[in-house]
Amino acid sequence: GQLPTWLQGILLRNGPGMHTIGDSKYNHWFDGMALLHSFTFKNGEVYYRSKYLRSDTYNCNIEANRIVVSEFGTMAYPDPCKNIFAKAFTYLSHTIPEFTDNCLINIMKAGDEFYATGETNFIRKINAQTLETLEKVDYNKYVAVNLATSHPHYDSAGNVLNMGTSIVDKGKTKYLLFKIPSSVPEHEKKKSCFKHLEVVCSIPSRSLLHPSYYHSFGITENYIIFIEQPFRLDIVKMATAYIRGVSWASCLAYNKDDKTWFHFIDRKTKKEVSTKFYTDAMVFFHHINAYEEDGHIVFDIIAYTDNSLYDMFYLKNLDKDFEENVKLTSIPTCKRFVVPLQHDKDAVVDSNLVTLPSTATAVKQKDGSIYCQPEILCEGIELPRINYDYNGKKYKYVFATEVQWSPVPTKIAKFNTQTKEMLHWGQDDCWPSEPVFVPSPDAKEEDDGVVLTCVVKTDPKDPPFLLVLDAKTFTELGRATVNVEMHMDLHGMFIPQQDVKTGTE
């Protein structure tokens, strides 16, 4: 096919690539060594390259020819010959584990630099053109977090906003929202933007020893949205995981009888809204978008009724009969919550405070808290992306992978949140990855642009390809076939040509 002439830049993707080292194997798909790959668009042509992230974790494992650094679903032991005393000593030093820098989930832009990110306190700088691994950054040197999301937000000035969990002070577990500035003052040009990192605010965890797991958060023009879900990490179990010989993943537990709490932080005052808003127990990973309308915050997420999604990706389940054997016990559901921030404080108990046209409700309880129920927008989509120019604003379109009862995507979809219409692209034996929307330079409408996705074929003999769709009509504009073995990946970003630093750095 033909690619639009304006499409110039790099699609950079990240995900797990190597699951066996020597005779040792990871237990979980999300544990594999990070593999970066990129598609460079230049004058109507596409160039592909891929490279393992040369993290400290990767280097140690390769050198030892076995897994020596623990990942979330795989506990590794430095030396099986060490005696029990040595083990007790390591157990003590493992209360807060030394986490991996195998940053395999996403790509983040901070200032002019690009970083591979995971969910620990480490990120790795990379060269977006050559995929070379550069220095390691430890968030913990600048802010007291042990875990951080790999789905940051970017404000209009290019600053990065992200959230992390601080489990450092015993009994003072909290969630921190922090900001990494996009540029540093002229006289400090040599310093990194992380030196100017600032904590915007902190939210104490409802349970000091059981912080909530979260993979993303929401943002509107004036608020940050943080959802504390009853899918929690048990810190005491985590501290003893090493000596018990179990993985950290086994320290996560979901309590279906609990509530899910919504926190709204005012971006100007940096204070949390005092009204308590909550909904029923749910597990979710991805926020789609959020915006404000007539005194309400509207936010869309993809939620599950249990935590079976993580369990499906244990490698023992990912065999050739995967599609037959592994069925989601909870289908991903796109939920829209409508939260009346400015409501009548004297409203009657049991009254619905939502005044926008929506089936979502927010009902006042006796104690003054507000119980929210969502509007169901659609089912069966995951890995959602939007036109990021509409982030935090009222929007129409979600681009996502389509998953039915199996967690592996078979199609990609474009969903209109206003009309509920859905367009699809799919072909037999094709597994597409997260679709990335790229706006056209003279875009007038939200869906003016293209959607990019990497497609892996079921039969390893069939070559994978990069697919380019017209975002408006969802018709195929072109595909670039790549004669290599490509892996299913997780997330990535498109870097327009003008943001790719040229030169010899």
XYZ file of N, CA and C in Angstrom, residues 24-251:
684
model
N 17.370 -22.211 32.853
C 16.301 -21.665 33.705
C 15.250 -20.944 32.866
N 14.016 -21.024 33.351
C 12.897 -20.397 32.632
C 12.134 -19.496 33.586
N 11.609 -18.391 33.046
C 10.708 -17.550 33.847
C 9.364 -18.250 33.988
N 8.654 -17.919 35.066
C 7.322 -18.498 35.275
C 6.249 -17.739 34.511
N 6.491 -16.447 34.296
C 5.413 -15.594 33.814
C 5.832 -14.817 32.569
N 4.883 -14.631 31.656
C 5.179 -13.912 30.406
C 5.676 -12.493 30.693
N 5.101 -11.819 31.710
C 5.510 -10.442 32.040
C 6.894 -10.363 32.700
N 7.573 -11.510 32.863
C 8.900 -11.500 33.498
C 10.041 -11.474 32.483
N 9.731 -11.801 31.228
C 10.785 -11.972 30.218
C 11.678 -10.747 30.053
N 12.911 -10.966 29.555
C 13.848 -9.852 29.333
C 13.281 -8.889 28.294
N 13.375 -7.595 28.588
C 12.788 -6.564 27.720
C 13.423 -6.570 26.331
N 12.547 -6.528 25.314
C 13.001 -6.430 23.926
C 12.388 -5.160 23.332
N 13.250 -4.279 22.881
C 12.779 -3.038 22.259
C 12.709 -3.271 20.756
N 11.695 -2.723 20.108
C 11.772 -2.730 18.647
C 11.162 -1.461 18.089
N 11.606 -1.123 16.886
C 11.165 0.151 16.322
C 10.911 0.040 14.832
N 9.963 0.862 14.379
C 9.692 1.021 12.954
C 9.947 2.485 12.644
N 10.889 2.745 11.745
C 11.198 4.125 11.385
C 10.568 4.437 10.039
N 9.764 5.497 10.006
C 9.086 5.910 8.771
C 9.869 7.047 8.149
N 10.340 6.825 6.937
C 11.141 7.847 6.280
C 10.792 7.852 4.805
N 10.242 8.961 4.341
C 9.916 9.125 2.921
C 9.172 7.926 2.333
N 8.107 7.523 3.030
C 7.265 6.443 2.501
C 7.836 5.045 2.678
N 9.016 4.941 3.307
C 9.578 3.613 3.537
C 9.631 3.327 5.041
N 9.696 2.031 5.388
C 9.706 1.638 6.796
C 10.939 0.789 7.078
N 11.672 1.141 8.125
C 12.870 0.389 8.521
C 12.610 -0.215 9.894
N 12.999 -1.479 10.072
C 12.744 -2.152 11.347
C 14.060 -2.463 12.063
N 14.056 -2.346 13.381
C 15.191 -2.872 14.150
C 14.713 -3.318 15.523
N 15.455 -4.246 16.131
C 15.101 -4.660 17.495
C 16.376 -4.964 18.256
N 16.287 -4.802 19.576
C 17.466 -5.004 20.417
C 17.002 -5.294 21.846
N 17.661 -6.229 22.504
C 17.346 -6.445 23.924
C 17.814 -5.239 24.717
N 17.027 -4.881 25.730
C 17.445 -3.821 26.644
C 18.611 -4.388 27.454
N 19.770 -3.734 27.369
C 20.947 -4.241 28.092
C 20.918 -3.708 29.524
N 19.941 -4.190 30.282
C 19.814 -3.760 31.682
C 20.864 -4.488 32.518
N 21.040 -4.038 33.749
C 21.943 -4.765 34.666
C 21.412 -6.187 34.842
N 20.075 -6.302 34.911
C 19.430 -7.603 35.068
C 19.820 -8.524 33.908
N 19.692 -8.003 32.699
C 20.024 -8.777 31.497
C 21.490 -9.222 31.559
N 22.382 -8.262 31.846
C 23.818 -8.574 31.863
C 24.165 -9.629 32.918
N 23.581 -9.507 34.129
C 23.859 -10.493 35.198
C 23.360 -11.881 34.800
N 22.153 -11.942 34.243
C 21.576 -13.231 33.858
C 22.386 -13.890 32.749
N 22.754 -13.097 31.740
C 23.489 -13.652 30.601
C 24.859 -14.163 31.073
N 25.487 -13.372 31.931
C 26.813 -13.756 32.431
C 26.743 -15.055 33.233
N 25.710 -15.191 34.058
C 25.584 -16.399 34.893
C 24.984 -17.559 34.098
N 24.458 -17.236 32.904
C 23.748 -18.210 32.067
C 22.578 -18.868 32.803
N 21.956 -18.109 33.706
C 20.699 -18.534 34.332
C 20.044 -17.295 34.938
N 18.813 -17.435 35.360
C 18.110 -16.300 35.947
C 18.637 -16.074 37.357
N 19.265 -14.920 37.594
C 19.769 -14.636 38.937
C 19.071 -13.421 39.550
N 18.308 -12.680 38.750
C 17.598 -11.515 39.290
C 16.105 -11.825 39.294
N 15.467 -11.643 40.433
C 14.041 -11.958 40.549
C 13.193 -10.984 39.740
N 12.124 -11.506 39.152
C 11.113 -10.675 38.507
C 9.821 -10.877 39.295
N 8.766 -10.208 38.870
C 7.551 -10.215 39.678
C 6.979 -11.618 39.898
N 7.005 -12.436 38.822
C 6.419 -13.768 38.954
C 7.435 -14.880 39.118
N 8.726 -14.531 39.214
C 9.780 -15.544 39.294
C 10.806 -15.133 40.348
N 10.924 -15.912 41.419
C 11.922 -15.605 42.441
C 13.218 -16.332 42.070
N 14.329 -15.585 42.101
C 15.618 -16.187 41.735
C 16.531 -16.173 42.945
N 17.454 -17.123 42.990
C 18.376 -17.200 44.136
C 19.811 -17.071 43.664
N 20.554 -16.164 44.297
C 21.913 -15.902 43.856
C 22.799 -17.152 43.872
N 22.780 -17.897 44.966
C 23.690 -19.033 45.034
C 23.100 -20.132 45.894
N 22.732 -21.250 45.274
C 22.061 -22.324 46.030
C 22.964 -22.951 47.095
N 24.291 -22.769 47.004
C 25.201 -23.418 47.951
C 25.335 -22.663 49.273
N 24.890 -21.415 49.324
C 25.041 -20.620 50.556
C 24.307 -21.288 51.710
N 24.898 -21.212 52.893
C 24.272 -21.892 54.025
C 23.076 -21.127 54.590
N 22.416 -21.718 55.547
C 21.176 -21.171 56.087
C 21.377 -19.804 56.747
N 22.557 -19.574 57.360
C 22.781 -18.273 58.019
C 22.811 -17.162 56.976
N 23.500 -17.449 55.901
C 23.573 -16.450 54.829
C 22.163 -16.169 54.325
N 21.357 -17.229 54.264
C 19.994 -17.063 53.769
C 19.190 -16.166 54.719
N 19.372 -16.369 56.005
C 18.653 -15.548 56.990
C 19.072 -14.093 56.847
N 20.345 -13.878 56.557
C 20.834 -12.516 56.405
C 20.212 -11.860 55.167
N 20.193 -12.620 54.050
C 19.589 -12.042 52.842
C 18.113 -11.792 53.069
N 17.495 -12.691 53.838
C 16.073 -12.500 54.141
C 15.860 -11.142 54.807
N 16.718 -10.791 55.756
C 16.567 -9.510 56.451
C 16.743 -8.340 55.495
N 17.686 -8.485 54.572
C 17.930 -7.358 53.671
C 16.912 -7.310 52.536
N 15.989 -8.286 52.500
C 15.003 -8.322 51.417
C 13.646 -7.752 51.804
N 13.560 -7.091 52.968
C 12.253 -6.576 53.386
C 11.658 -5.756 52.255
N 12.449 -4.788 51.799
C 12.048 -4.126 50.565
C 13.056 -4.603 49.549
N 12.612 -5.408 48.606
C 13.567 -6.069 47.731
C 14.324 -5.084 46.847
N 15.494 -5.496 46.433
C 16.242 -4.731 45.430
C 15.600 -5.145 44.112
N 14.870 -4.223 43.516
C 14.093 -4.597 42.345
C 14.925 -4.651 41.062
N 14.327 -5.265 40.063
C 14.935 -5.426 38.748
C 14.880 -4.125 37.937
N 15.828 -3.963 37.011
C 15.752 -2.834 36.069
C 15.422 -3.350 34.668
N 14.740 -4.507 34.631
C 14.286 -5.061 33.356
C 13.010 -4.312 32.961
N 13.188 -3.134 32.371
C 12.055 -2.228 32.123
C 11.347 -2.631 30.836
N 10.299 -3.454 30.963
C 9.761 -4.108 29.773
C 8.358 -3.679 29.383
N 7.822 -2.615 30.017
C 6.410 -2.338 29.771
C 6.147 -1.219 28.776
N 6.853 -0.096 28.918
C 6.470 1.058 28.105
C 7.694 1.902 27.768
N 7.436 3.000 27.062
C 8.452 3.998 26.725
C 7.954 5.329 27.274
N 8.833 6.087 27.907
C 8.445 7.394 28.452
C 9.379 8.458 27.896
N 8.820 9.644 27.664
C 9.646 10.761 27.214
C 9.805 11.727 28.387
N 11.047 12.080 28.731
C 11.272 13.078 29.784
C 12.278 14.071 29.233
N 11.878 15.338 29.105
C 12.734 16.318 28.437
C 12.886 15.892 26.990
N 14.128 15.809 26.515
C 14.364 15.356 25.128
C 14.745 13.886 25.088
N 14.696 13.225 26.248
C 15.220 11.858 26.316
C 14.085 10.833 26.377
N 14.436 9.601 26.011
C 13.453 8.513 26.045
C 13.930 7.416 26.987
N 12.975 6.819 27.701
C 13.300 5.829 28.726
C 12.407 4.604 28.569
N 13.015 3.430 28.779
C 12.218 2.204 28.880
C 11.762 2.127 30.333
N 10.485 1.803 30.548
C 9.953 1.789 31.913
C 9.300 0.452 32.253
N 9.325 0.124 33.545
C 8.593 -1.035 34.056
C 7.734 -0.514 35.194
N 7.658 -1.272 36.284
C 6.859 -0.788 37.416
C 7.685 -0.707 38.692
N 9.014 -0.775 38.559
C 9.854 -0.641 39.747
C 10.393 0.788 39.788
N 11.321 1.043 40.713
C 11.888 2.393 40.839
C 12.978 2.675 39.802
N 13.250 1.705 38.911
C 14.293 1.930 37.894
C 13.701 2.172 36.507
N 14.291 3.109 35.784
C 13.983 3.257 34.366
C 15.328 3.305 33.635
N 15.338 2.993 32.341
C 16.591 2.984 31.582
C 16.486 3.922 30.397
N 17.449 4.832 30.312
C 17.495 5.737 29.171
C 17.896 4.930 27.936
N 17.277 5.247 26.800
C 17.638 4.545 25.563
C 17.810 5.550 24.442
N 18.534 5.155 23.426
C 18.652 5.970 22.220
C 17.523 5.516 21.299
N 16.605 6.422 21.005
C 15.406 6.055 20.245
C 15.730 5.603 18.825
N 16.888 6.046 18.297
C 17.220 5.669 16.924
C 17.942 4.337 16.845
N 18.928 4.140 17.755
C 19.740 2.919 17.660
C 19.257 1.831 18.616
N 18.352 2.193 19.542
C 17.839 1.297 20.593
C 18.928 0.878 21.585
N 19.999 1.630 21.594
C 21.085 1.344 22.521
C 20.635 1.670 23.948
N 21.077 0.868 24.930
C 20.728 1.107 26.332
C 21.752 2.063 26.939
N 21.250 3.132 27.540
C 22.133 4.129 28.155
C 21.976 4.037 29.677
N 22.143 5.191 30.382
C 22.213 5.053 31.845
C 20.907 4.629 32.515
N 21.118 4.139 33.747
C 20.006 3.674 34.579
C 19.633 4.818 35.513
N 18.354 5.102 35.641
C 17.900 6.148 36.558
C 17.114 5.473 37.682
N 17.441 5.835 38.903
C 16.742 5.296 40.071
C 15.855 6.415 40.635
N 14.534 6.271 40.467
C 13.601 7.288 40.987
C 13.854 7.553 42.462
N 14.243 6.477 43.166
C 14.405 6.546 44.608
C 15.438 7.576 45.055
N 16.330 7.958 44.148
C 17.315 8.993 44.497
C 16.668 10.372 44.560
N 15.521 10.513 43.899
C 14.888 11.829 43.790
C 13.548 11.899 44.520
N 12.923 10.732 44.706
C 11.613 10.682 45.375
C 11.498 9.302 46.021
N 10.892 9.257 47.234
C 10.894 7.987 47.982
C 9.853 7.002 47.461
N 10.035 6.499 46.246
C 9.090 5.486 45.746
C 9.831 4.183 45.459
N 9.108 3.063 45.686
C 9.665 1.734 45.416
C 9.050 1.135 44.159
N 7.872 1.653 43.814
C 7.165 1.202 42.612
C 6.664 2.456 41.920
N 6.586 2.432 40.586
C 6.040 3.587 39.859
C 5.290 3.078 38.641
N 4.305 3.820 38.157
C 3.549 3.306 37.013
C 4.360 3.488 35.736
N 4.001 2.699 34.724
C 4.659 2.898 33.432
C 3.692 3.578 32.470
N 2.650 4.206 33.026
C 1.730 5.008 32.215
C 1.684 6.433 32.759
N 2.759 7.201 32.553
C 2.745 8.582 33.027
C 1.842 9.430 32.141
N 1.584 10.657 32.581
C 0.867 11.629 31.743
C 1.814 12.766 31.422
N 1.497 13.488 30.347
C 2.312 14.640 29.944
C 1.381 15.848 29.921
N 1.791 16.949 30.560
C 0.933 18.137 30.508
C 1.274 18.955 29.266
N 0.555 20.081 29.081
C 0.724 20.850 27.842
C 2.130 21.417 27.707
N 2.850 21.534 28.832
C 4.219 22.069 28.762
C 5.252 20.953 28.571
N 4.767 19.707 28.474
C 5.699 18.595 28.271
C 6.262 18.015 29.553
N 5.799 18.502 30.719
C 6.257 17.913 31.982
C 5.633 16.525 32.134
N 6.355 15.640 32.801
C 5.835 14.296 33.051
C 5.176 14.285 34.431
N 3.984 13.716 34.519
C 3.347 13.482 35.823
C 3.254 11.973 35.996
N 3.699 11.490 37.151
C 3.605 10.054 37.376
C 3.278 9.775 38.836
N 2.906 8.528 39.114
C 2.595 8.135 40.481
C 3.425 6.945 40.889
N 3.779 6.905 42.159
C 4.532 5.777 42.689
C 4.079 5.475 44.105
N 4.408 4.266 44.574
C 4.056 3.869 45.932
C 5.308 3.905 46.793
N 5.167 4.506 47.957
C 6.281 4.600 48.893
C 6.021 3.642 50.046
N 6.848 2.582 50.126
C 6.661 1.624 51.226
C 7.876 1.673 52.142
N 8.541 2.838 52.142
C 9.793 2.955 52.875
C 9.561 3.057 54.372
N 8.801 4.073 54.778
C 8.606 4.261 56.218
C 7.656 3.190 56.705
N 8.114 2.400 57.656
C 7.232 1.340 58.167
C 5.947 1.987 58.694
N 4.844 1.452 58.225
C 3.572 1.962 58.717
C 3.179 3.313 58.154
N 3.908 3.800 57.131
C 3.499 5.084 56.562
C 3.362 4.965 55.045
N 2.809 3.831 54.616
C 2.683 3.590 53.181
C 1.823 4.661 52.532
N 2.335 5.219 51.434
C 1.540 6.256 50.758
C 1.799 6.219 49.252
N 0.898 6.878 48.532
C 1.029 6.999 47.081
C 1.482 8.425 46.811
N 2.506 8.570 45.973
C 3.030 9.908 45.688
C 2.800 10.273 44.230
N 2.327 11.481 44.022
C 2.205 12.000 42.664
C 3.400 12.928 42.478
N 4.194 12.694 41.424
C 5.363 13.551 41.227
C 5.453 14.068 39.797
N 6.216 15.157 39.669
C 6.325 15.826 38.371
C 7.792 15.923 37.969
N 8.087 15.534 36.725
C 9.444 15.668 36.186
C 9.386 16.784 35.148
N 10.112 17.892 35.363
C 9.998 19.024 34.429
C 10.571 18.675 33.055
N 10.012 19.315 32.010
C 10.447 18.999 30.651
C 11.775 19.658 30.312
N 12.143 20.692 31.083
C 13.434 21.330 30.800
C 14.018 21.826 32.114
N 15.331 22.039 32.127
C 15.983 22.536 33.340
C 16.476 23.958 33.069
N 16.640 24.779 34.128
C 17.084 26.162 33.937
C 18.391 26.224 33.138
N 18.548 27.283 32.335
C 19.719 27.464 31.461
C 21.051 27.153 32.156
N 21.256 27.735 33.359
C 22.560 27.596 34.015
C 22.813 26.183 34.542
N 21.786 25.288 34.433
C 21.993 23.931 34.949
C 21.897 22.913 33.826
N 22.206 23.335 32.629
C 22.042 22.480 31.455
C 22.657 21.083 31.594
N 23.714 20.981 32.385
C 24.376 19.679 32.533
C 23.550 18.718 33.402
N 22.684 19.283 34.232
C 21.935 18.441 35.167
C 20.738 17.779 34.484
N 20.328 16.644 35.028
C 19.173 15.968 34.425
C 17.891 16.570 34.986
N 16.786 16.375 34.243
C 15.500 16.910 34.697
C 15.044 16.234 35.990
N 15.603 15.034 36.284
C 15.193 14.326 37.512
C 15.649 15.075 38.769
N 16.733 15.848 38.635
C 17.221 16.629 39.789
C 16.180 17.671 40.214
N 15.310 18.033 39.276
C 14.281 19.042 39.590
C 12.909 18.408 39.800
N 12.913 17.080 40.014
C 11.652 16.374 40.240
C 10.976 16.921 41.507
N 9.674 17.120 41.454
C 8.991 17.592 42.674
C 7.792 16.708 43.012
N 7.574 16.510 44.301
C 6.404 15.748 44.739
C 5.222 16.713 44.751
N 4.190 16.386 43.985
C 3.012 17.261 43.906
C 2.143 17.044 45.137
N 1.891 15.775 45.472
C 1.131 15.522 46.700
C 1.244 14.057 47.075
N 0.842 13.733 48.291
C 0.858 12.331 48.689
C -0.513 11.951 49.229
N -0.889 10.691 49.011
C -2.181 10.168 49.464
C -1.861 8.984 50.371
N -2.255 9.041 51.639
C -1.949 7.890 52.510
C -2.728 6.660 52.047
N -2.107 5.503 52.129
C -2.790 4.260 51.749
C -3.848 3.960 52.814
N -5.026 3.493 52.393
C -6.092 3.173 53.365
C -5.636 2.071 54.305
N -4.797 1.172 53.761
C -4.264 0.111 54.606
C -2.745 0.211 54.561
N -2.124 0.396 55.712
C -0.684 0.669 55.726
C 0.158 -0.503 55.251
N -0.323 -1.721 55.508
C 0.469 -2.880 55.101
C -0.030 -3.511 53.807
N -1.083 -2.927 53.224
C -1.640 -3.505 51.994
C -1.912 -2.409 50.956
N -0.855 -1.822 50.367
C -1.111 -0.794 49.358
C -1.767 -1.390 48.103
N -2.581 -0.569 47.468
C -3.293 -0.991 46.267
C -2.326 -1.096 45.085
N -2.541 -2.101 44.246
C -1.779 -2.191 42.990
C -2.457 -1.266 41.977
N -1.681 -0.540 41.202
C -2.259 0.276 40.123
C -1.262 0.377 38.989
N -1.783 0.468 37.794
C -0.965 0.416 36.582
C -1.034 1.743 35.828
N -2.035 2.569 36.184
C -2.202 3.859 35.509
C -3.069 4.750 36.397
N -3.192 6.015 36.015
C -4.060 6.949 36.752
C -4.666 7.907 35.734
N -5.598 8.744 36.182
C -6.304 9.623 35.242
C -5.996 11.080 35.496
N -6.289 11.901 34.487
C -5.981 13.324 34.614
C -7.025 14.121 33.840
N -7.466 15.251 34.420
C -8.319 16.197 33.692
C -7.615 17.539 33.790
N -8.260 18.571 33.285
C -7.635 19.891 33.296
C -7.250 20.331 34.711
N -8.123 20.057 35.683
C -7.875 20.544 37.045
C -7.636 19.469 38.099
N -7.777 18.198 37.716
C -7.694 17.139 38.731
C -6.842 15.961 38.288
N -6.302 15.277 39.297
C -5.664 13.976 39.090
C -6.629 12.953 39.691
N -6.828 11.834 38.992
C -7.731 10.794 39.474
C -6.910 9.568 39.839
N -7.002 9.159 41.102
C -6.295 7.959 41.527
C -7.318 6.996 42.108
N -7.290 5.761 41.633
C -8.258 4.761 42.091
C -7.547 3.740 42.962
N -8.010 3.635 44.204
C -7.436 2.670 45.147
C -8.320 1.429 45.113
N -7.820 0.383 44.452
C -8.655 -0.810 44.250
C -8.309 -1.895 45.264
N -9.256 -2.799 45.540
C -8.983 -3.845 46.537
C -8.144 -5.000 45.983
N -7.222 -4.668 45.075
C -6.251 -5.627 44.534
C -4.944 -5.143 45.135
N -4.462 -5.829 46.190
C -3.433 -5.220 47.027
C -2.196 -6.080 47.205
N -1.121 -5.401 47.493
C 0.162 -6.042 47.752
C 0.305 -6.177 49.263
N 0.624 -7.378 49.721
C 0.796 -7.607 51.154
C 2.279 -7.413 51.488
N 2.594 -6.311 52.167
C 4.002 -5.971 52.411
C 4.694 -6.998 53.309
N 3.970 -7.524 54.289
C 4.587 -8.507 55.194
C 4.925 -9.785 54.418
N 3.982 -10.211 53.576
C 4.245 -11.396 52.751
C 5.410 -11.134 51.808
N 5.445 -9.902 51.273
C 6.490 -9.553 50.331
C 7.861 -9.600 51.009
N 7.888 -9.165 52.256
C 9.157 -9.146 53.000
C 9.672 -10.555 53.245
N 8.743 -11.524 53.303
C 9.181 -12.892 53.604
C 9.144 -13.787 52.371
N 8.805 -13.217 51.216
C 8.673 -14.022 49.987
C 9.972 -14.755 49.679
N 11.075 -14.047 49.867
C 12.383 -14.589 49.511
C 12.694 -15.857 50.299
N 12.481 -15.778 51.611
C 12.821 -16.934 52.456
C 11.795 -18.053 52.272
N 10.567 -17.680 51.893
C 9.547 -18.709 51.679
C 9.669 -19.319 50.284
N 10.505 -18.689 49.446
C 10.708 -19.233 48.102
C 9.499 -19.068 47.201
N 8.748 -17.969 47.401
C 7.593 -17.723 46.519
C 7.800 -16.381 45.805
N 7.051 -16.176 44.739
C 7.231 -14.941 43.974
C 6.454 -13.785 44.604
N 6.820 -12.568 44.215
C 6.100 -11.392 44.723
C 4.663 -11.376 44.215
N 4.447 -11.958 43.042
C 3.081 -11.974 42.502
C 2.135 -12.693 43.455
N 2.680 -13.686 44.192
C 1.822 -14.432 45.121
C 1.459 -13.585 46.343
N 2.059 -12.391 46.449
C 1.752 -11.495 47.580
C 0.657 -10.500 47.209
